[in-house]
């Protein structure tokens, strides 16, 4: 199928960006992946995309999984910039990815 690429957080291959809008401190970056389908989803999250650094998870049908990552932002005089703030999410079935910019020690 042809056509223009589309931006979405639903599919089998997409990217999530850690926006540099917070200070790291005790915060972490979290990605939640939901499996709305009827089959288990085998998911790989890469950071940076194309690297050998990845997290593999299996999400049962109709479930959601949260995965935390170390904060990658760097502060420079009050402004944050990302070091490796892009994550690639790949799955063998359609999933939905959500990025949580701030995670504070056990409380969402």
PDB file of C-alpha atoms in Angstrom:
ATOM      1  CA  UNK A   1       0.000   0.000   0.000  1.00  0.00           C
ATOM      2  CA  UNK A   2       1.257   3.449  -0.876  1.00  0.00           C
ATOM      3  CA  UNK A   3       0.468   6.797   0.608  1.00  0.00           C
ATOM      4  CA  UNK A   4       1.999   9.344   2.895  1.00  0.00           C
ATOM      5  CA  UNK A   5       3.512   8.295   6.224  1.00  0.00           C
ATOM      6  CA  UNK A   6       1.270   9.004   9.177  1.00  0.00           C
ATOM      7  CA  UNK A   7       2.015  10.024  12.724  1.00  0.00           C
ATOM      8  CA  UNK A   8       0.465   7.777  15.328  1.00  0.00           C
ATOM      9  CA  UNK A   9       1.102   6.008  18.588  1.00  0.00           C
ATOM     10  CA  UNK A  10      -0.801   2.935  17.310  1.00  0.00           C
ATOM     11  CA  UNK A  11       0.835   0.335  15.096  1.00  0.00           C
ATOM     12  CA  UNK A  12       3.739  -2.098  14.902  1.00  0.00           C
ATOM     13  CA  UNK A  13       6.686   0.284  14.430  1.00  0.00           C
ATOM     14  CA  UNK A  14       6.851   3.823  15.779  1.00  0.00           C
ATOM     15  CA  UNK A  15       8.957   6.249  17.796  1.00  0.00           C
ATOM     16  CA  UNK A  16       8.534   7.916  21.184  1.00  0.00           C
ATOM     17  CA  UNK A  17      10.409  11.083  22.085  1.00  0.00           C
ATOM     18  CA  UNK A  18      11.493  11.956  25.622  1.00  0.00           C
ATOM     19  CA  UNK A  19      10.751  15.647  25.700  1.00  0.00           C
ATOM     20  CA  UNK A  20      13.341  17.640  27.633  1.00  0.00           C
ATOM     21  CA  UNK A  21      10.893  19.562  29.807  1.00  0.00           C
ATOM     22  CA  UNK A  22      11.920  18.413  33.280  1.00  0.00           C
ATOM     23  CA  UNK A  23      14.959  17.974  35.456  1.00  0.00           C
ATOM     24  CA  UNK A  24      16.124  14.450  36.076  1.00  0.00           C
ATOM     25  CA  UNK A  25      16.661  14.377  39.825  1.00  0.00           C
ATOM     26  CA  UNK A  26      14.833  11.270  40.991  1.00  0.00           C
ATOM     27  CA  UNK A  27      12.609  11.226  37.886  1.00  0.00           C
ATOM     28  CA  UNK A  28      12.661   8.590  35.192  1.00  0.00           C
ATOM     29  CA  UNK A  29      11.182   8.427  31.730  1.00  0.00           C
ATOM     30  CA  UNK A  30       8.457   5.808  31.297  1.00  0.00           C
ATOM     31  CA  UNK A  31       6.795   4.211  28.291  1.00  0.00           C
ATOM     32  CA  UNK A  32       3.474   2.412  28.599  1.00  0.00           C
ATOM     33  CA  UNK A  33       2.503  -0.009  25.831  1.00  0.00           C
ATOM     34  CA  UNK A  34      -1.062  -1.283  25.545  1.00  0.00           C
ATOM     35  CA  UNK A  35      -2.111  -4.364  23.619  1.00  0.00           C
ATOM     36  CA  UNK A  36      -5.738  -3.870  22.534  1.00  0.00           C
ATOM     37  CA  UNK A  37      -5.724  -7.043  20.415  1.00  0.00           C
ATOM     38  CA  UNK A  38      -6.685 -10.671  20.922  1.00  0.00           C
ATOM     39  CA  UNK A  39      -3.114 -12.067  20.693  1.00  0.00           C
ATOM     40  CA  UNK A  40      -0.022 -11.540  22.876  1.00  0.00           C
ATOM     41  CA  UNK A  41       2.282  -8.757  21.641  1.00  0.00           C
ATOM     42  CA  UNK A  42       6.041  -9.310  21.483  1.00  0.00           C
ATOM     43  CA  UNK A  43       7.480  -5.811  21.869  1.00  0.00           C
ATOM     44  CA  UNK A  44      11.025  -4.468  21.546  1.00  0.00           C
ATOM     45  CA  UNK A  45      11.881  -0.956  22.748  1.00  0.00           C
ATOM     46  CA  UNK A  46      15.232   0.354  21.443  1.00  0.00           C
ATOM     47  CA  UNK A  47      17.188   3.343  22.738  1.00  0.00           C
ATOM     48  CA  UNK A  48      18.736   4.745  20.688  1.00  0.00           C
ATOM     49  CA  UNK A  49      16.907   3.328  17.647  1.00  0.00           C
ATOM     50  CA  UNK A  50      19.005   0.818  15.740  1.00  0.00           C
ATOM     51  CA  UNK A  51      21.290   0.096  18.689  1.00  0.00           C
ATOM     52  CA  UNK A  52      21.807  -3.183  20.482  1.00  0.00           C
ATOM     53  CA  UNK A  53      20.429  -1.561  23.661  1.00  0.00           C
ATOM     54  CA  UNK A  54      16.872  -2.799  23.867  1.00  0.00           C
ATOM     55  CA  UNK A  55      14.154  -4.004  26.203  1.00  0.00           C
ATOM     56  CA  UNK A  56      11.968  -6.957  25.166  1.00  0.00           C
ATOM     57  CA  UNK A  57       8.560  -7.567  26.713  1.00  0.00           C
ATOM     58  CA  UNK A  58       5.533  -9.743  25.996  1.00  0.00           C
ATOM     59  CA  UNK A  59       2.178  -8.109  26.678  1.00  0.00           C
ATOM     60  CA  UNK A  60      -0.866 -10.394  27.029  1.00  0.00           C
ATOM     61  CA  UNK A  61      -3.947  -9.563  24.963  1.00  0.00           C
ATOM     62  CA  UNK A  62      -5.964  -6.697  26.443  1.00  0.00           C
ATOM     63  CA  UNK A  63      -3.207  -5.602  28.856  1.00  0.00           C
ATOM     64  CA  UNK A  64      -0.851  -2.688  29.432  1.00  0.00           C
ATOM     65  CA  UNK A  65       2.791  -2.692  30.572  1.00  0.00           C
ATOM     66  CA  UNK A  66       4.838   0.218  31.962  1.00  0.00           C
ATOM     67  CA  UNK A  67       8.588   0.271  31.406  1.00  0.00           C
ATOM     68  CA  UNK A  68      10.890   2.798  33.087  1.00  0.00           C
ATOM     69  CA  UNK A  69      14.119   4.106  31.610  1.00  0.00           C
ATOM     70  CA  UNK A  70      16.846   6.310  33.095  1.00  0.00           C
ATOM     71  CA  UNK A  71      16.406   9.992  32.440  1.00  0.00           C
ATOM     72  CA  UNK A  72      18.421  11.011  29.367  1.00  0.00           C
ATOM     73  CA  UNK A  73      18.000  14.779  29.680  1.00  0.00           C
ATOM     74  CA  UNK A  74      20.901  17.078  30.475  1.00  0.00           C
ATOM     75  CA  UNK A  75      20.367  20.434  32.111  1.00  0.00           C
ATOM     76  CA  UNK A  76      22.259  23.433  30.808  1.00  0.00           C
ATOM     77  CA  UNK A  77      21.515  26.596  32.782  1.00  0.00           C
ATOM     78  CA  UNK A  78      17.839  25.831  33.313  1.00  0.00           C
ATOM     79  CA  UNK A  79      17.167  24.385  29.863  1.00  0.00           C
ATOM     80  CA  UNK A  80      17.093  20.647  29.234  1.00  0.00           C
ATOM     81  CA  UNK A  81      18.439  18.949  26.139  1.00  0.00           C
ATOM     82  CA  UNK A  82      18.253  15.258  25.366  1.00  0.00           C
ATOM     83  CA  UNK A  83      21.227  12.951  24.985  1.00  0.00           C
ATOM     84  CA  UNK A  84      19.408   9.921  23.504  1.00  0.00           C
ATOM     85  CA  UNK A  85      15.766  10.896  23.944  1.00  0.00           C
ATOM     86  CA  UNK A  86      14.310   8.832  21.067  1.00  0.00           C
ATOM     87  CA  UNK A  87      12.912   5.339  21.589  1.00  0.00           C
ATOM     88  CA  UNK A  88      11.744   2.975  18.852  1.00  0.00           C
ATOM     89  CA  UNK A  89       8.856   0.626  19.665  1.00  0.00           C
ATOM     90  CA  UNK A  90       8.408  -2.448  17.465  1.00  0.00           C
ATOM     91  CA  UNK A  91       5.826  -5.195  17.857  1.00  0.00           C
ATOM     92  CA  UNK A  92       4.581  -8.226  15.957  1.00  0.00           C
ATOM     93  CA  UNK A  93       0.947  -7.047  16.397  1.00  0.00           C
ATOM     94  CA  UNK A  94      -0.650  -3.592  16.661  1.00  0.00           C
ATOM     95  CA  UNK A  95      -0.024  -1.898  20.009  1.00  0.00           C
ATOM     96  CA  UNK A  96      -0.481   1.606  21.444  1.00  0.00           C
ATOM     97  CA  UNK A  97       2.469   3.452  22.977  1.00  0.00           C
ATOM     98  CA  UNK A  98       2.304   6.219  25.574  1.00  0.00           C
ATOM     99  CA  UNK A  99       5.183   8.306  26.899  1.00  0.00           C
ATOM    100  CA  UNK A 100       5.207   9.551  30.467  1.00  0.00           C
ATOM    101  CA  UNK A 101       7.594  12.438  30.711  1.00  0.00           C
ATOM    102  CA  UNK A 102       7.894  12.372  34.474  1.00  0.00           C
ATOM    103  CA  UNK A 103       8.017   9.463  36.879  1.00  0.00           C
ATOM    104  CA  UNK A 104       8.666  10.293  40.521  1.00  0.00           C
ATOM    105  CA  UNK A 105       9.852   7.400  42.667  1.00  0.00           C
ATOM    106  CA  UNK A 106       6.841   5.085  42.730  1.00  0.00           C
ATOM    107  CA  UNK A 107       4.014   7.549  42.034  1.00  0.00           C
ATOM    108  CA  UNK A 108       2.574   8.038  38.562  1.00  0.00           C
TER     109      UNK A 108
END
